[in-house]
Amino acid sequence: MPFRKKKNGDIDEDMASDLADDLGDGMTDADDDEDNVNLDDLPFNELPIEVQFKRMPKRPKSRRSWLSKLLIITLFLSPFCATAVAMIPVLDPETGWRLFHAGGPEATITVPGTERELQEEIARGVKDIQDRDRAAMEAANGANGQGPSAEDIAGNLDGVSDLIGTPGATDGTGDGAPTPEELAALIEEEGSFDEPIEPDPLRPAPLPGLDEEGSFGRIPRIGDDGTTPFEAYKRPFELPEGTPVVAVMLTGVGLNEERTDAAINDLPLNISLAISPYARDLQTVAREARAMGHEVFLELPMEPADFPLSDPGPRALLTSLSEGENLVRLEWLLARFPGYAGLVSRQGSKFGSLDSAIRPVIEFISRTGLMYVEGTGSGVASYGAQLAANDGTPNAISNVIIDDTPSRRHIDRRLAELVEIAKRNGVAVGIAQSYPVTIQRLRNWAFRLKRQGVVLVPVSAVSGQQVTPQSADEAEAARLEAEEREREVMAEQAEQEEALSEPADPAEPDEPANTIEN
């Protein structure tokens, strides 16, 4: 609107009010325009952050992007997948074998002493049992429903002689083979081979007052009233007078779960079990064995003559260690589990023959009140067993290694040899490993042992029956002899070490040496 002025140059009052109103309206419109700004008219850097983010160009998903994500996921899951595959053989050995050996060559040749031969021995043993059961059923289902006659029983015994004894062998009377009537009476008296063994539990271990705190846990000790762990934890048994006795100790118990269960539940209770210090869950194995009725021993690994070709394992007692270190290792072994009646040496042909090595160990065992069993199978009193006998420590020596060759026929021959030694000397001790074929043959052998005039007893029952204590003069002479033998062994070792450390032979005088100039 044009302003009109008066003549004197002043603005008309009406016009001034109109101008003020227009200015107010203009400011209001500016505020409204500011609130209703068109974002399309503004530059990008002045836009709000949210709008800028929405208007940024989006990059399409590329193949490389998907591959990178897949790689990250794969790297994250790979440790779990590898662990799962590695656990297959542990959780299911059969599936693990098929998974890792599928398409491999099949073994068609049986190597003596291998696992394949052991499985074949077990299969033959199972077949023998099936033949025996089949023969018994056929005899029981005789004509007219009558019981089997003596002739039928004698005829059915031909295929199962290894289970109940050879019909042509004597039964201890010395008058040839028993008659069919006598065989029938023996079978009726001994019962069925398949009958389960009834448990005869021993007292739970440990007993109060028979252990003390050691460097690695509780170790055995003689009680305040004089009770020894040997007397408290052994299987009670009274030796029969005038009857040969034989004792068997099964070693390596605890290393395999199936074999351990078979040894505890399938073997006669008078067979002693030696638990390996390297087994898993030793306390559970010892508790189950004692709950069944078996007395248990602890294996004592010691250095053999062909060490290190034959390795007794970690924490074994070695001649190269000092007396203190060997005693520390012994204390670690003694603290493995409670409830054992004694120790049985494992290997140890070298360690047990040196006076400076074995004497401190035997003295420590004597102070704990345990039994010491020589497990080398030599059949003669070793130096360690003689020291134990001289100290009044319960002791025994093994006469035969039953399964040094884990074959069915070899085991049967060794068991027959053990019976002959018992008849000749009055007592015999056998050592065996916990192989499946050994457990099966021991059960069969023990089933028919009574008819041979020999009684199966625990190893603790023959304590002190094999080694006679020496007099003071004899003990001193044996000590001097052991020291002389030890000096010879040490001199031989020094010569071998010197020969290995000598440099190569120098060149002959008439031959030039290999030098840079030549």
Coordinates of N, CA and C in Angstrom, one line a residue, residues 188-383:
E188 N 26.8 -133.1 39.3 CA 25.7 -132.7 40.2 C 26.2 -132.0 41.5
E189 N 27.4 -132.4 42.0 CA 27.9 -131.8 43.2 C 28.4 -130.3 42.9
E190 N 29.1 -130.1 41.8 CA 29.6 -128.8 41.5 C 28.6 -127.8 41.0
G191 N 27.5 -128.3 40.5 CA 26.4 -127.4 40.0 C 26.7 -127.0 38.6
S192 N 25.9 -126.0 38.1 CA 26.0 -125.5 36.8 C 27.1 -124.5 36.6
F193 N 27.8 -124.6 35.5 CA 28.8 -123.6 35.2 C 28.3 -122.2 35.0
D194 N 27.1 -122.1 34.6 CA 26.5 -120.8 34.3 C 25.9 -120.1 35.5
E195 N 25.9 -120.7 36.7 CA 25.3 -120.1 37.8 C 26.1 -118.9 38.2
P196 N 25.4 -117.7 38.5 CA 26.2 -116.5 38.9 C 26.8 -116.7 40.3
I197 N 27.9 -116.0 40.5 CA 28.7 -116.1 41.8 C 28.0 -115.2 42.8
E198 N 27.7 -115.7 43.9 CA 27.1 -115.0 45.0 C 28.1 -114.1 45.7
P199 N 27.7 -112.8 45.9 CA 28.6 -111.9 46.6 C 28.9 -112.3 48.0
D200 N 30.0 -112.0 48.5 CA 30.4 -112.2 49.9 C 31.2 -110.9 50.3
P201 N 30.5 -109.8 50.6 CA 31.2 -108.5 50.8 C 32.2 -108.5 51.9
L202 N 33.2 -107.8 51.7 CA 34.2 -107.4 52.7 C 33.9 -106.1 53.3
R203 N 34.5 -105.8 54.5 CA 34.2 -104.6 55.2 C 34.6 -103.4 54.3
P204 N 33.7 -102.3 54.3 CA 34.1 -101.1 53.5 C 35.4 -100.5 54.0
A205 N 36.1 -99.9 53.1 CA 37.4 -99.2 53.4 C 37.2 -97.7 53.1
P206 N 38.0 -96.9 53.8 CA 39.0 -97.2 54.8 C 38.4 -97.4 56.2
L207 N 39.1 -98.2 57.0 CA 38.7 -98.4 58.3 C 39.3 -97.4 59.2
P208 N 38.6 -96.9 60.3 CA 39.2 -95.9 61.1 C 40.5 -96.3 61.8
G209 N 41.5 -95.4 61.8 CA 42.7 -95.7 62.5 C 43.8 -96.4 61.7
L210 N 43.5 -96.8 60.5 CA 44.4 -97.6 59.7 C 45.0 -96.7 58.5
D211 N 44.9 -95.4 58.6 CA 45.5 -94.6 57.6 C 45.9 -93.3 58.2
E212 N 46.8 -92.6 57.6 CA 47.3 -91.3 58.1 C 47.5 -90.4 56.9
E213 N 47.6 -89.1 57.2 CA 47.8 -88.1 56.1 C 49.2 -88.1 55.6
G214 N 49.4 -88.2 54.3 CA 50.7 -88.2 53.6 C 50.8 -87.0 52.7
S215 N 51.9 -87.0 51.9 CA 52.1 -85.8 51.1 C 51.1 -85.7 49.9
F216 N 50.5 -86.8 49.5 CA 49.6 -86.9 48.4 C 48.2 -87.4 48.8
G217 N 47.9 -87.5 50.0 CA 46.6 -88.1 50.5 C 46.8 -89.0 51.6
R218 N 45.8 -89.8 51.9 CA 45.8 -90.8 53.0 C 46.6 -92.0 52.6
I219 N 47.5 -92.5 53.4 CA 48.3 -93.7 53.1 C 48.1 -94.7 54.3
P220 N 48.3 -96.0 54.1 CA 48.0 -97.0 55.1 C 49.1 -96.8 56.3
R221 N 48.6 -97.3 57.4 CA 49.5 -97.3 58.6 C 49.0 -98.4 59.5
I222 N 49.9 -98.8 60.5 CA 49.5 -99.8 61.5 C 48.7 -99.1 62.6
G223 N 47.6 -99.7 62.9 CA 46.7 -99.1 63.9 C 47.3 -99.0 65.3
D224 N 46.8 -98.2 66.2 CA 47.3 -98.1 67.5 C 47.2 -99.4 68.3
D225 N 46.2 -100.2 68.0 CA 46.1 -101.5 68.7 C 46.9 -102.6 68.0
G226 N 47.7 -102.3 67.0 CA 48.6 -103.3 66.4 C 48.0 -103.9 65.1
T227 N 46.7 -103.6 64.8 CA 46.1 -104.1 63.6 C 46.7 -103.5 62.4
T228 N 47.1 -104.4 61.4 CA 47.7 -104.0 60.2 C 46.7 -103.9 59.1
P229 N 46.9 -103.0 58.1 CA 46.0 -103.0 56.9 C 45.9 -104.4 56.2
F230 N 47.0 -105.2 56.3 CA 46.9 -106.5 55.7 C 45.9 -107.4 56.3
E231 N 45.9 -107.4 57.7 CA 45.0 -108.2 58.4 C 43.5 -107.7 58.3
A232 N 43.4 -106.3 58.2 CA 42.0 -105.8 58.1 C 41.4 -105.9 56.7
Y233 N 42.2 -105.8 55.7 CA 41.6 -105.8 54.3 C 41.7 -107.1 53.5
K234 N 42.4 -108.1 54.1 CA 42.5 -109.3 53.3 C 41.2 -110.1 53.4
R235 N 41.0 -111.1 52.5 CA 39.8 -111.9 52.5 C 40.1 -113.1 53.5
P236 N 39.2 -113.2 54.5 CA 39.4 -114.2 55.6 C 39.4 -115.6 54.9
F237 N 40.3 -116.4 55.3 CA 40.4 -117.8 54.8 C 41.4 -118.6 55.6
E238 N 41.0 -119.8 56.0 CA 41.8 -120.7 56.7 C 42.3 -121.8 55.8
L239 N 43.7 -122.0 55.8 CA 44.3 -123.0 54.9 C 43.9 -124.4 55.4
P240 N 43.4 -125.2 54.4 CA 43.1 -126.6 54.8 C 44.4 -127.4 55.1
E241 N 44.4 -128.3 56.1 CA 45.6 -129.1 56.4 C 45.7 -130.2 55.5
G242 N 47.0 -130.4 55.0 CA 47.3 -131.6 54.2 C 46.7 -131.5 52.8
T243 N 46.3 -130.4 52.3 CA 45.7 -130.2 51.0 C 46.5 -129.2 50.2
P244 N 46.9 -129.5 49.0 CA 47.7 -128.5 48.2 C 46.7 -127.3 47.9
V245 N 47.3 -126.1 47.9 CA 46.6 -124.9 47.7 C 47.2 -124.1 46.5
V246 N 46.4 -123.4 45.8 CA 46.9 -122.6 44.7 C 46.2 -121.2 44.8
A247 N 47.0 -120.2 44.6 CA 46.5 -118.8 44.6 C 46.7 -118.1 43.2
V248 N 45.8 -117.3 42.8 CA 45.9 -116.6 41.5 C 45.6 -115.1 41.8
M249 N 46.4 -114.3 41.2 CA 46.2 -112.8 41.2 C 46.1 -112.3 39.8
L250 N 45.0 -111.6 39.6 CA 44.8 -111.0 38.3 C 45.2 -109.5 38.3
T251 N 46.1 -109.1 37.5 CA 46.7 -107.8 37.5 C 46.0 -106.9 36.3
G252 N 46.3 -105.6 36.3 CA 45.8 -104.8 35.3 C 44.3 -104.4 35.4
V253 N 43.8 -104.7 36.6 CA 42.3 -104.4 36.8 C 42.1 -102.9 36.9
G254 N 41.1 -102.4 36.2 CA 40.7 -101.0 36.2 C 41.1 -100.3 34.9
L255 N 41.9 -100.9 34.1 CA 42.3 -100.2 32.9 C 41.3 -100.3 31.8
N256 N 40.4 -101.3 31.8 CA 39.4 -101.5 30.9 C 38.1 -101.8 31.6
E257 N 37.0 -101.1 31.3 CA 35.8 -101.2 32.1 C 35.1 -102.5 31.9
E258 N 35.0 -103.0 30.7 CA 34.4 -104.3 30.5 C 35.2 -105.5 31.1
R259 N 36.5 -105.5 31.0 CA 37.3 -106.5 31.6 C 37.3 -106.4 33.1
T260 N 37.2 -105.2 33.6 CA 37.2 -105.1 35.1 C 35.8 -105.6 35.6
D261 N 34.7 -105.3 34.9 CA 33.4 -105.9 35.4 C 33.4 -107.4 35.3
A262 N 34.0 -108.0 34.2 CA 34.1 -109.4 34.1 C 35.0 -110.0 35.2
A263 N 36.1 -109.4 35.5 CA 37.0 -109.9 36.6 C 36.3 -109.9 37.9
I264 N 35.5 -108.8 38.2 CA 34.9 -108.7 39.5 C 33.7 -109.6 39.6
N265 N 32.9 -109.8 38.6 CA 31.6 -110.5 38.7 C 31.7 -111.9 38.3
D266 N 32.6 -112.3 37.4 CA 32.6 -113.6 36.8 C 33.7 -114.6 37.4
L267 N 34.7 -114.0 38.1 CA 35.7 -114.9 38.7 C 35.4 -115.3 40.1
P268 N 35.9 -116.5 40.5 CA 35.7 -116.9 41.9 C 36.2 -115.8 42.9
L269 N 35.6 -115.7 44.0 CA 35.9 -114.7 45.0 C 37.3 -114.9 45.6
N270 N 37.9 -116.1 45.5 CA 39.2 -116.4 46.1 C 40.3 -115.9 45.1
I271 N 40.0 -115.5 44.0 CA 41.0 -114.9 43.1 C 41.2 -113.5 43.4
S272 N 42.4 -113.1 43.8 CA 42.7 -111.7 44.2 C 42.9 -110.8 43.0
L273 N 42.6 -109.6 43.1 CA 42.6 -108.6 42.0 C 43.6 -107.5 42.4
A274 N 44.5 -107.2 41.4 CA 45.6 -106.2 41.6 C 45.2 -105.0 40.7
I275 N 44.9 -103.9 41.3 CA 44.4 -102.7 40.5 C 45.6 -101.9 40.1
S276 N 45.6 -101.5 38.8 CA 46.7 -100.6 38.3 C 46.6 -99.2 38.9
P277 N 47.8 -98.6 39.3 CA 47.7 -97.2 39.7 C 47.4 -96.2 38.7
Y278 N 47.4 -96.7 37.4 CA 47.1 -95.8 36.3 C 45.7 -95.9 35.8
A279 N 44.9 -96.7 36.5 CA 43.5 -96.8 36.1 C 42.7 -95.6 36.5
R280 N 41.5 -95.5 35.9 CA 40.6 -94.4 36.2 C 39.6 -94.8 37.3
D281 N 39.3 -93.8 38.1 CA 38.3 -94.0 39.2 C 38.7 -95.3 40.0
L282 N 39.9 -95.2 40.6 CA 40.4 -96.3 41.3 C 39.5 -96.7 42.5
Q283 N 39.1 -95.6 43.2 CA 38.3 -95.9 44.4 C 37.0 -96.6 44.1
T284 N 36.4 -96.3 43.0 CA 35.1 -97.0 42.7 C 35.4 -98.5 42.3
V285 N 36.5 -98.8 41.6 CA 36.9 -100.1 41.2 C 37.2 -100.9 42.5
A286 N 38.0 -100.4 43.4 CA 38.3 -101.1 44.6 C 37.0 -101.3 45.5
R287 N 36.2 -100.3 45.6 CA 34.9 -100.5 46.4 C 34.0 -101.6 45.8
E288 N 33.9 -101.6 44.5 CA 33.0 -102.7 43.9 C 33.7 -104.1 44.0
A289 N 35.0 -104.2 43.9 CA 35.6 -105.4 44.1 C 35.5 -106.0 45.5
R290 N 35.7 -105.1 46.5 CA 35.5 -105.5 47.9 C 34.0 -105.8 48.2
A291 N 33.1 -105.1 47.6 CA 31.7 -105.3 47.8 C 31.3 -106.7 47.3
M292 N 32.0 -107.1 46.2 CA 31.7 -108.5 45.7 C 32.3 -109.5 46.5
G293 N 33.5 -109.3 47.1 CA 34.2 -110.2 48.0 C 35.6 -110.5 47.6
H294 N 36.1 -109.8 46.6 CA 37.5 -110.0 46.2 C 38.4 -109.1 47.1
E295 N 39.6 -109.7 47.6 CA 40.6 -108.8 48.2 C 41.4 -108.2 47.0
V296 N 41.8 -106.9 47.3 CA 42.5 -106.2 46.3 C 43.9 -105.8 46.7
F297 N 44.8 -105.7 45.7 CA 46.2 -105.3 45.9 C 46.4 -104.1 45.0
L298 N 47.5 -103.4 45.2 CA 48.0 -102.3 44.4 C 49.2 -102.7 43.7
E299 N 49.2 -102.5 42.4 CA 50.4 -102.7 41.6 C 51.5 -101.7 41.9
L300 N 52.7 -102.2 42.0 CA 53.9 -101.4 42.3 C 54.8 -101.4 41.1
P301 N 54.8 -100.4 40.2 CA 55.6 -100.5 39.0 C 57.1 -100.2 39.4
M302 N 58.0 -101.0 38.9 CA 59.4 -100.9 39.2 C 60.2 -101.1 37.9
E303 N 61.5 -100.7 37.9 CA 62.3 -100.8 36.7 C 62.7 -102.2 36.3
P304 N 62.4 -102.6 35.1 CA 62.9 -104.0 34.7 C 64.3 -103.9 34.1
A305 N 64.8 -105.1 33.8 CA 66.2 -105.2 33.3 C 66.3 -104.6 32.0
D306 N 65.3 -104.7 31.1 CA 65.4 -104.2 29.8 C 64.8 -102.7 29.6
F307 N 64.8 -102.0 30.7 CA 64.4 -100.6 30.7 C 65.4 -99.8 29.8
P308 N 64.9 -98.9 29.0 CA 63.6 -98.4 28.7 C 62.8 -99.1 27.6
L309 N 63.3 -100.3 27.1 CA 62.6 -101.0 26.1 C 61.2 -101.4 26.7
S310 N 61.2 -101.9 28.0 CA 60.0 -102.2 28.7 C 59.8 -101.0 29.7
D311 N 58.7 -100.3 29.5 CA 58.5 -99.1 30.3 C 57.4 -99.4 31.4
P312 N 57.8 -99.3 32.7 CA 56.7 -99.6 33.7 C 55.8 -98.4 33.9
G313 N 56.0 -97.3 33.2 CA 55.0 -96.2 33.3 C 55.5 -95.1 34.2
P314 N 54.7 -94.0 34.2 CA 55.1 -92.8 35.0 C 55.0 -93.1 36.5
R315 N 55.8 -92.4 37.3 CA 55.9 -92.6 38.7 C 56.4 -94.0 39.1
A316 N 57.1 -94.7 38.2 CA 57.6 -96.0 38.6 C 58.9 -95.8 39.4
L317 N 59.3 -96.8 40.1 CA 60.5 -96.7 40.9 C 61.7 -97.1 40.0
L318 N 62.7 -96.3 40.0 CA 63.8 -96.4 39.0 C 65.1 -96.4 39.8
T319 N 66.1 -97.2 39.3 CA 67.4 -97.2 39.9 C 68.2 -95.9 39.7
S320 N 67.8 -95.2 38.7 CA 68.5 -93.9 38.4 C 68.1 -92.8 39.4
L321 N 67.1 -93.0 40.1 CA 66.6 -92.0 41.0 C 67.2 -92.2 42.4
S322 N 67.2 -91.1 43.2 CA 67.7 -91.2 44.6 C 66.7 -91.9 45.5
E323 N 67.2 -92.3 46.6 CA 66.3 -93.0 47.6 C 65.1 -92.2 48.0
G324 N 65.4 -90.9 48.2 CA 64.3 -90.0 48.6 C 63.3 -89.8 47.5
E325 N 63.7 -89.7 46.3 CA 62.7 -89.5 45.2 C 61.9 -90.8 45.0
N326 N 62.5 -92.0 45.1 CA 61.8 -93.2 45.0 C 60.7 -93.3 46.1
L327 N 61.1 -92.9 47.3 CA 60.1 -93.0 48.5 C 59.0 -92.0 48.2
V328 N 59.3 -90.8 47.7 CA 58.2 -89.9 47.3 C 57.3 -90.5 46.3
R329 N 57.8 -91.2 45.3 CA 56.9 -91.8 44.3 C 56.1 -93.0 45.0
L330 N 56.8 -93.7 45.9 CA 56.1 -94.8 46.6 C 54.9 -94.2 47.4
E331 N 55.1 -93.1 48.0 CA 54.0 -92.5 48.8 C 52.9 -92.0 47.9
W332 N 53.2 -91.5 46.7 CA 52.2 -91.2 45.8 C 51.4 -92.4 45.4
L333 N 52.0 -93.5 45.1 CA 51.3 -94.7 44.8 C 50.4 -95.2 45.9
L334 N 50.9 -95.2 47.1 CA 50.1 -95.7 48.3 C 48.9 -94.8 48.5
A335 N 48.9 -93.6 48.1 CA 47.7 -92.7 48.3 C 46.7 -92.8 47.2
R336 N 46.8 -93.8 46.3 CA 45.9 -93.8 45.1 C 44.5 -94.2 45.5
F337 N 44.3 -95.2 46.4 CA 43.0 -95.5 46.9 C 43.1 -96.4 48.2
P338 N 42.1 -96.5 49.0 CA 42.2 -97.2 50.2 C 41.6 -98.6 50.1
G339 N 42.0 -99.5 51.0 CA 41.4 -100.8 51.1 C 42.2 -102.0 50.5
Y340 N 43.4 -101.7 50.1 CA 44.2 -102.8 49.5 C 45.0 -103.5 50.7
A341 N 45.2 -104.8 50.5 CA 45.9 -105.6 51.5 C 47.4 -105.6 51.3
G342 N 47.9 -105.3 50.2 CA 49.3 -105.3 49.9 C 49.7 -104.8 48.6
L343 N 51.0 -104.9 48.2 CA 51.5 -104.5 47.0 C 52.1 -105.7 46.2
V344 N 51.9 -105.6 44.9 CA 52.5 -106.6 44.0 C 53.4 -105.9 43.0
S345 N 54.7 -106.4 42.9 CA 55.6 -105.7 42.0 C 55.3 -106.0 40.6
R346 N 55.3 -105.0 39.8 CA 55.1 -105.1 38.3 C 56.4 -104.9 37.6
Q347 N 56.9 -105.9 36.9 CA 58.2 -105.9 36.3 C 59.2 -105.9 37.4
G348 N 60.1 -104.9 37.5 CA 61.0 -104.8 38.6 C 62.1 -105.8 38.7
S349 N 62.5 -106.5 37.7 CA 63.6 -107.4 37.7 C 64.9 -106.8 38.1
K350 N 65.1 -105.6 37.6 CA 66.4 -104.9 38.0 C 66.3 -104.1 39.3
F351 N 65.2 -103.4 39.5 CA 65.1 -102.6 40.7 C 65.1 -103.5 41.9
G352 N 64.4 -104.7 41.8 CA 64.3 -105.6 43.0 C 65.5 -106.3 43.3
S353 N 66.5 -106.3 42.5 CA 67.8 -107.0 42.7 C 68.9 -106.2 43.3
L354 N 68.7 -104.9 43.4 CA 69.7 -104.0 43.9 C 69.4 -103.6 45.3
D355 N 70.4 -103.8 46.2 CA 70.1 -103.6 47.6 C 69.8 -102.1 47.9
S356 N 70.5 -101.2 47.4 CA 70.3 -99.8 47.7 C 68.9 -99.3 47.2
A357 N 68.4 -100.0 46.2 CA 67.1 -99.5 45.6 C 65.9 -100.2 46.4
I358 N 65.9 -101.5 46.5 CA 64.8 -102.2 47.1 C 64.7 -102.2 48.6
R359 N 65.8 -102.1 49.3 CA 65.8 -102.2 50.8 C 64.9 -101.0 51.4
P360 N 65.2 -99.7 51.0 CA 64.3 -98.7 51.6 C 62.8 -98.9 51.3
V361 N 62.5 -99.4 50.1 CA 61.1 -99.6 49.8 C 60.5 -100.7 50.7
I362 N 61.2 -101.8 50.9 CA 60.7 -102.9 51.7 C 60.5 -102.4 53.2
E363 N 61.5 -101.6 53.6 CA 61.4 -101.1 55.0 C 60.2 -100.2 55.1
F364 N 59.9 -99.4 54.1 CA 58.7 -98.5 54.1 C 57.4 -99.3 54.1
I365 N 57.4 -100.4 53.3 CA 56.2 -101.3 53.2 C 56.0 -102.0 54.6
S366 N 57.1 -102.4 55.2 CA 57.0 -103.0 56.5 C 56.4 -102.1 57.6
R367 N 56.7 -100.8 57.5 CA 56.2 -99.9 58.5 C 54.7 -99.6 58.3
T368 N 54.2 -99.8 57.1 CA 52.8 -99.6 56.8 C 52.0 -100.8 57.1
G369 N 52.6 -102.0 57.3 CA 51.8 -103.2 57.6 C 51.1 -103.8 56.5
L370 N 51.7 -103.7 55.3 CA 51.1 -104.3 54.0 C 51.9 -105.5 53.7
M371 N 51.3 -106.3 52.7 CA 51.9 -107.5 52.2 C 52.7 -107.1 50.9
Y372 N 53.8 -107.8 50.7 CA 54.6 -107.6 49.5 C 54.6 -108.9 48.7
V373 N 54.2 -108.8 47.4 CA 54.1 -110.0 46.5 C 55.1 -109.8 45.4
E374 N 56.0 -110.7 45.2 CA 56.9 -110.6 44.1 C 56.2 -111.2 42.8
G375 N 56.0 -110.3 41.8 CA 55.3 -110.7 40.7 C 56.0 -111.0 39.4
T376 N 57.3 -111.2 39.5 CA 58.1 -111.5 38.3 C 57.9 -112.9 37.7
G377 N 57.3 -113.8 38.5 CA 57.1 -115.2 38.0 C 58.3 -116.0 37.9
S378 N 59.4 -115.7 38.6 CA 60.6 -116.5 38.6 C 60.4 -117.8 39.4
G379 N 59.6 -117.8 40.4 CA 59.4 -119.0 41.2 C 60.4 -119.2 42.3
V380 N 61.4 -118.3 42.4 CA 62.4 -118.3 43.5 C 62.3 -117.0 44.3
A381 N 62.8 -117.1 45.5 CA 62.7 -116.0 46.4 C 63.6 -114.9 45.9
S382 N 63.1 -113.8 45.4 CA 63.9 -112.6 45.0 C 64.5 -111.9 46.2
Y383 N 65.4 -111.0 45.9 CA 66.0 -110.3 47.0 C 65.0 -109.5 47.8

